[in-house]
Coordinates of C-alpha atoms and ligand atoms in Angstrom, one line a residue:
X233 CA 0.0 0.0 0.0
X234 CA 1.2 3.1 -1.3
X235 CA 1.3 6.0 1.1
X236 CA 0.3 9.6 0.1
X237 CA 3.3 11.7 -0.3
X238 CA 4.4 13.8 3.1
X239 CA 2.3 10.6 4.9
X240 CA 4.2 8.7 8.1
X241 CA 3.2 5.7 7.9
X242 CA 3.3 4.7 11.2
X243 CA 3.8 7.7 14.0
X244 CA 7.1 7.5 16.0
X245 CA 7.3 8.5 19.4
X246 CA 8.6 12.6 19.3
X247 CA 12.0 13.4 20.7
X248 CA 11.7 17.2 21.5
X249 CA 13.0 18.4 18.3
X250 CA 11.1 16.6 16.9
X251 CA 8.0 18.1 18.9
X252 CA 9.0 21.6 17.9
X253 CA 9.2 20.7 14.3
X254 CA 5.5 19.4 14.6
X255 CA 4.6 22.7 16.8
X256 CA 5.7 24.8 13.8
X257 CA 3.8 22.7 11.7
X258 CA 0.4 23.1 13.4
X259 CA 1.0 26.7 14.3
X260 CA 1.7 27.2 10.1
X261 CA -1.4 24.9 9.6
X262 CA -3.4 27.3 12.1
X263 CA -1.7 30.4 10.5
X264 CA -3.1 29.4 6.8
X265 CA -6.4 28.3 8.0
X266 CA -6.7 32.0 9.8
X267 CA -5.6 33.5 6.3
X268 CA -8.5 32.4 4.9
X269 CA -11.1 33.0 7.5
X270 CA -10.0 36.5 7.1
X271 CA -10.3 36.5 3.8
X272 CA -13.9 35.7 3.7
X273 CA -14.2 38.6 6.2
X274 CA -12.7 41.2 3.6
X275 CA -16.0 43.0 3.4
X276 CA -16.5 44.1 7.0
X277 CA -12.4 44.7 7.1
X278 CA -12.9 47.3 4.1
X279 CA -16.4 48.8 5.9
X280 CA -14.2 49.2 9.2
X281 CA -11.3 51.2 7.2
X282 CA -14.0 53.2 5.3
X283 CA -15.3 54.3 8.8
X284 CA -11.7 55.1 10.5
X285 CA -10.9 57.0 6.8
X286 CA -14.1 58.7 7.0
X287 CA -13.8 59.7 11.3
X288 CA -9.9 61.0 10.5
X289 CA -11.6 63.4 7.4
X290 CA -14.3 64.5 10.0
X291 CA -11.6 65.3 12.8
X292 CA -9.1 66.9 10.4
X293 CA -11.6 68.8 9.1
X294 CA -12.9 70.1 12.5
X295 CA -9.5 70.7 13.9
X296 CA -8.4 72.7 11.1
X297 CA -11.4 75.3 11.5
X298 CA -10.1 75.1 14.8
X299 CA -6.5 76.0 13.3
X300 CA -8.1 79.4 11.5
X301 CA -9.9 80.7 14.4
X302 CA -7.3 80.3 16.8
X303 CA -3.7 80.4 14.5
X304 CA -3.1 83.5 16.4
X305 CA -3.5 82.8 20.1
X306 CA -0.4 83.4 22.0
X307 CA 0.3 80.0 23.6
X308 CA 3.1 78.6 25.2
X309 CA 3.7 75.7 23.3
X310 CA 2.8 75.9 19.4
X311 CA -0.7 73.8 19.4
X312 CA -1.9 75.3 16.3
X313 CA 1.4 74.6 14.6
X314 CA 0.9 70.9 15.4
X315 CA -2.5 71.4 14.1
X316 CA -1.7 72.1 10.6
X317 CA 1.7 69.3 10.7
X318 CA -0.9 66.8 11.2
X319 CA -3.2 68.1 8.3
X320 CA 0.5 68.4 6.2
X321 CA 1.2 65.0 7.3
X322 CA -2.3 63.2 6.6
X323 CA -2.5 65.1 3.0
X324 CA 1.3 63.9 2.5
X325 CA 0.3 60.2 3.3
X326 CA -2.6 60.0 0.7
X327 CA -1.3 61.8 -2.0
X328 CA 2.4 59.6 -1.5
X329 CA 1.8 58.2 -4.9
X330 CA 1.0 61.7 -6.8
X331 CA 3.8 63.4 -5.1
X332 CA 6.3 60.3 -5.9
X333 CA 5.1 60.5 -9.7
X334 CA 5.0 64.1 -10.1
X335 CA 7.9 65.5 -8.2
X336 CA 10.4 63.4 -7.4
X337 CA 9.6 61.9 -11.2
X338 CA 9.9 58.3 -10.4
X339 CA 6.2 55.9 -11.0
X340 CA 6.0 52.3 -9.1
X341 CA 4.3 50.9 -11.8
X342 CA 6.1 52.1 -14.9
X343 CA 9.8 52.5 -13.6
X344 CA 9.3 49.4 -12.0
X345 CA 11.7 48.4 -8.5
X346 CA 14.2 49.4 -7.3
X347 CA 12.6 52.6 -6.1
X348 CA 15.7 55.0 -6.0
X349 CA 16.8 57.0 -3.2
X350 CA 14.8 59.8 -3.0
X351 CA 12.0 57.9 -3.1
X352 CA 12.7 55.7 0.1
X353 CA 14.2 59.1 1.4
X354 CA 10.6 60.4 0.9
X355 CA 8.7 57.5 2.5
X356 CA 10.9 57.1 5.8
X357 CA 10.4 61.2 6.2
X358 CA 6.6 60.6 5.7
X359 CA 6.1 57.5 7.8
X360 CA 8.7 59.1 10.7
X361 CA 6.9 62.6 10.7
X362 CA 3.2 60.2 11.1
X363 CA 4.7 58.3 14.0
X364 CA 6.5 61.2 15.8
X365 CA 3.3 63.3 15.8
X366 CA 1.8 61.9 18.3
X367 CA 4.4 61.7 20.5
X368 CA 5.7 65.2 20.1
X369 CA 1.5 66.5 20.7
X370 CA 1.6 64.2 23.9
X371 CA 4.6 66.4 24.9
X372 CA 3.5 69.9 24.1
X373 CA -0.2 69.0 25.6
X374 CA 1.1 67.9 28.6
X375 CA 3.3 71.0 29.3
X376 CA 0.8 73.3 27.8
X377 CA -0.6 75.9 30.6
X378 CA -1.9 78.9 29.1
X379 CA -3.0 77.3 25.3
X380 CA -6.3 77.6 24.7
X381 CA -9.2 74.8 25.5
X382 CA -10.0 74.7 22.0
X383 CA -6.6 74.4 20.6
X384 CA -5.7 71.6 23.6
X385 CA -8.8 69.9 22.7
X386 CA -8.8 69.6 19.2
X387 CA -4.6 68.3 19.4
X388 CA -6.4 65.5 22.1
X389 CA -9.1 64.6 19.8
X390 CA -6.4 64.2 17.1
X391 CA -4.1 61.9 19.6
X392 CA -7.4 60.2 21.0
X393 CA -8.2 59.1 17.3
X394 CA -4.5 58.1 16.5
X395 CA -4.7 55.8 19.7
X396 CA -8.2 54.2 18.3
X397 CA -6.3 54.0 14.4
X398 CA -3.4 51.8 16.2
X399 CA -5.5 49.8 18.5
X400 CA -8.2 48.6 15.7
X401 CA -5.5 48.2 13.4
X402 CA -2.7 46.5 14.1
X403 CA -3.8 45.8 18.3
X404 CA -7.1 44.4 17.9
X405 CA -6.2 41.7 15.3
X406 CA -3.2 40.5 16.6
X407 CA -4.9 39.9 20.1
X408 CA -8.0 38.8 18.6
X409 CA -5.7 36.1 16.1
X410 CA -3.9 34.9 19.2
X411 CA -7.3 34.1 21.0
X412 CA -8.9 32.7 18.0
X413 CA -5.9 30.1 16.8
X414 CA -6.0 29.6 20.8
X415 CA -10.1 28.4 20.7
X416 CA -9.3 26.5 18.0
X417 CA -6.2 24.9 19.5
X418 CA -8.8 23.9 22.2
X419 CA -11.6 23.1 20.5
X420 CA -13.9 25.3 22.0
X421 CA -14.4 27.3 19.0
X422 CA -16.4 26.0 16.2
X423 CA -15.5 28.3 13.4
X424 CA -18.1 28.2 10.2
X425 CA -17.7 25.7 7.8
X426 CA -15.2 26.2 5.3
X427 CA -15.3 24.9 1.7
X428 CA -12.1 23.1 2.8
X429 CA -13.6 21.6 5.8
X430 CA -14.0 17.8 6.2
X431 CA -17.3 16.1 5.7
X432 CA -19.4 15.7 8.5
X433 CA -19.1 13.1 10.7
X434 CA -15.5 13.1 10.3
X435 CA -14.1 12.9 13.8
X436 CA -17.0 10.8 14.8
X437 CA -15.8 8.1 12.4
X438 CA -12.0 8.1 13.3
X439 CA -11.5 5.0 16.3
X440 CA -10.8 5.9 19.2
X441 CA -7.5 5.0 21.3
X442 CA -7.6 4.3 25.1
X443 CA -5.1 5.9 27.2
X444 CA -2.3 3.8 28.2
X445 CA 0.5 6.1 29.6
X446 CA 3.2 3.2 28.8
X447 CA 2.0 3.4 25.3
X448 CA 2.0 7.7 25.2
X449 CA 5.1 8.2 26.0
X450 CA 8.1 9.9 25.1
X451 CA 11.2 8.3 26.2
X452 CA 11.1 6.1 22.8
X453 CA 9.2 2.8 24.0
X454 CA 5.6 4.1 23.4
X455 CA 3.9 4.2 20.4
X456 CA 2.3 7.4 20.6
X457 CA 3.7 11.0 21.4
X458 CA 2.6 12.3 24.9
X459 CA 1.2 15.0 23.7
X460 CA -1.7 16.3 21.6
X461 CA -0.3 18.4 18.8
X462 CA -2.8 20.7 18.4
X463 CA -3.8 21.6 22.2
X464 CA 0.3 20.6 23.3
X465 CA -1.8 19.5 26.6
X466 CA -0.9 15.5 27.4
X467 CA -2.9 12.9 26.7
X468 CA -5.1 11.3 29.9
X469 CA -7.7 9.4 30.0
X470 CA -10.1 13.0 31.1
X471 CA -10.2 13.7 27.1
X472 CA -10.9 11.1 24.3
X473 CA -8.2 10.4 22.0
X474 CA -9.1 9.9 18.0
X475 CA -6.4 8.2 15.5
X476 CA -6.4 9.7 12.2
X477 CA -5.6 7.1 9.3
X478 CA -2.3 8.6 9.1
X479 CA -1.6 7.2 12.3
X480 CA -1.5 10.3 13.7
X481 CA -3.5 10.6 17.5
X482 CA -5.6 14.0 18.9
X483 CA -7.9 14.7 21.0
X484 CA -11.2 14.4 19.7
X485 CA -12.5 17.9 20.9
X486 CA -8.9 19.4 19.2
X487 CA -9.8 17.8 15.5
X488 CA -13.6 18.2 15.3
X489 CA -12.6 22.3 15.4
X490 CA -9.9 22.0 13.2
X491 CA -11.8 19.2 10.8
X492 CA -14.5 22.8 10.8
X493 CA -11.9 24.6 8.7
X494 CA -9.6 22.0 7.6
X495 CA -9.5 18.2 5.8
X496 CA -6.3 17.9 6.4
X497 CA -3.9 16.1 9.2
X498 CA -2.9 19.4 11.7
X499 CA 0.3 17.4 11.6
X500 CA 1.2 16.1 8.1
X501 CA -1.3 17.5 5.8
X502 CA -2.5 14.0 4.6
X503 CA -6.0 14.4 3.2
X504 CA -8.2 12.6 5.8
X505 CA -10.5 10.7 2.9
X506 CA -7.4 10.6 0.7
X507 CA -5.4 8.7 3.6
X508 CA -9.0 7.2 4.2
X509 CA -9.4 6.0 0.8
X510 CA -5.9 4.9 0.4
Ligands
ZN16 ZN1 -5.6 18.3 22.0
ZN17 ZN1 -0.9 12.9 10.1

């Protein structure tokens, strides 16, 4: 019997390496499953940046009428200097394209890479000036004492909003991707079905394996690993343990979440009916 490529035929006990090789794997395995999840999410991604775009227009806008009634206020620290950078800075940012095309003469698409110098000069200014707002309006509202409330309010409004920009955008779905493959690690999370998923009934069909801690063990004289790959919890007798027909063993909880999104061994990508068939 011929086994499908990348297939162990039977499944060794793990040394560690070899345990941290198969970690990788089902954290990759996780990662690519994510991927696409997010993917069939794109709409409500693009509705959440149309919103942020459309809140920054609103506040710039605000904070610049700000800027012309108070551009003259004597002020001990120059708020409505700040004011007008971060309008300077935002404008910059969207028109980085037009402004690399029309004067510094160099397009993306029909010079092709690499971009030259002044180009990548140009972007690091841009993206250091965006980052280093914030920081330097923290400052200068912080010492402030005589500015006035409107020009102190519209600069926290602005630094408020850059806070909310970070946080939804690169915060929220790293913490939210790190509790999600964490779920599904566990099995408590029963994500959607996938087109990739396995057919139903899947896990219920795989046999089950009794717990036998002289046959899960590590030391090289079980059959089986310790260890459930996808959860990395040991085996016991608390949870039941399922055999794929790669010979690979999980929990039964860890594969019915992962068969939701996945057909596919978490630890050596046989095909489940492939393997099945085979
Ligand atoms: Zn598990
Ligand atoms: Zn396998």
């Amino acid at each position: 019997m011929a086994s499908p490529e990348g297939v162990q035929p039977r499944q060794e006990p793990m040394e560690p390496l070899e345990r941290a090789i198969s970690r990788a794997a089902v954290r990759e395995n996780l990662a690519q499953v994510m991927d696409v999840t997010l993917a069939r999410h794109s709409r409500m991604v693009m509705c959440m940046v149309v919103m942020l775009l459309t809140g920054m227009l609103l506040i710039l806008f605000w904070s610049q009428m700000v800027f012309s009634s108070h551009e003259f206020d004597s002020c001990d620290q120059p708020l409505a200097l700040m004011i007008r950078l971060i309008f300077i800075i935002v404008m910059v940012q969207t028109m980085q394209k037009a402004i690399s095309r029309h004067c510094l003469c160099y397009d993306a698409v029909e010079d092709g890479p690499p971009e030259p110098l002044r180009v990548r000069v140009f972007r690091a200014l841009a993206i250091s000036a965006a980052v280093l707002w914030p920081l330097v309006a923290g400052v200068m509202l912080f010492r402030s004492k005589t500015c006035s409330k409107a020009l102190t309010t519209a600069v926290a409004v602005i630094i408020g909003y850059y806070v909310v920009i970070v946080t939804v955008v690169l915060v929220l779905p790293a913490v939210a991707l790190a509790v999600i493959l964490c779920l599904i690690r566990r099995g408590h999370l029963r994500l959607p079905r996938m087109p990739g998923a396995a057919p139903e009934g899947t896990v219920e069909s795989l046999p089950e394996v009794a717990f036998d801690s002289q046959r899960f063990c590590e030391d090289g004289r079980g059959e089986f690993p310790a260890s459930c790959a996808v959860c990395l919890e040991s085996f016991t007798n608390q949870k039941v343990i399922v055999q794929m027909p790669c010979s690979h063993v999980f929990h039964r909880s860890c594969l019915s979440g992962w068969f939701q999104v996945a057909r596919t061994c978490p630890l050596c990508r046989g095909d489940v009916e492939q393997v099945s068939a085979a």
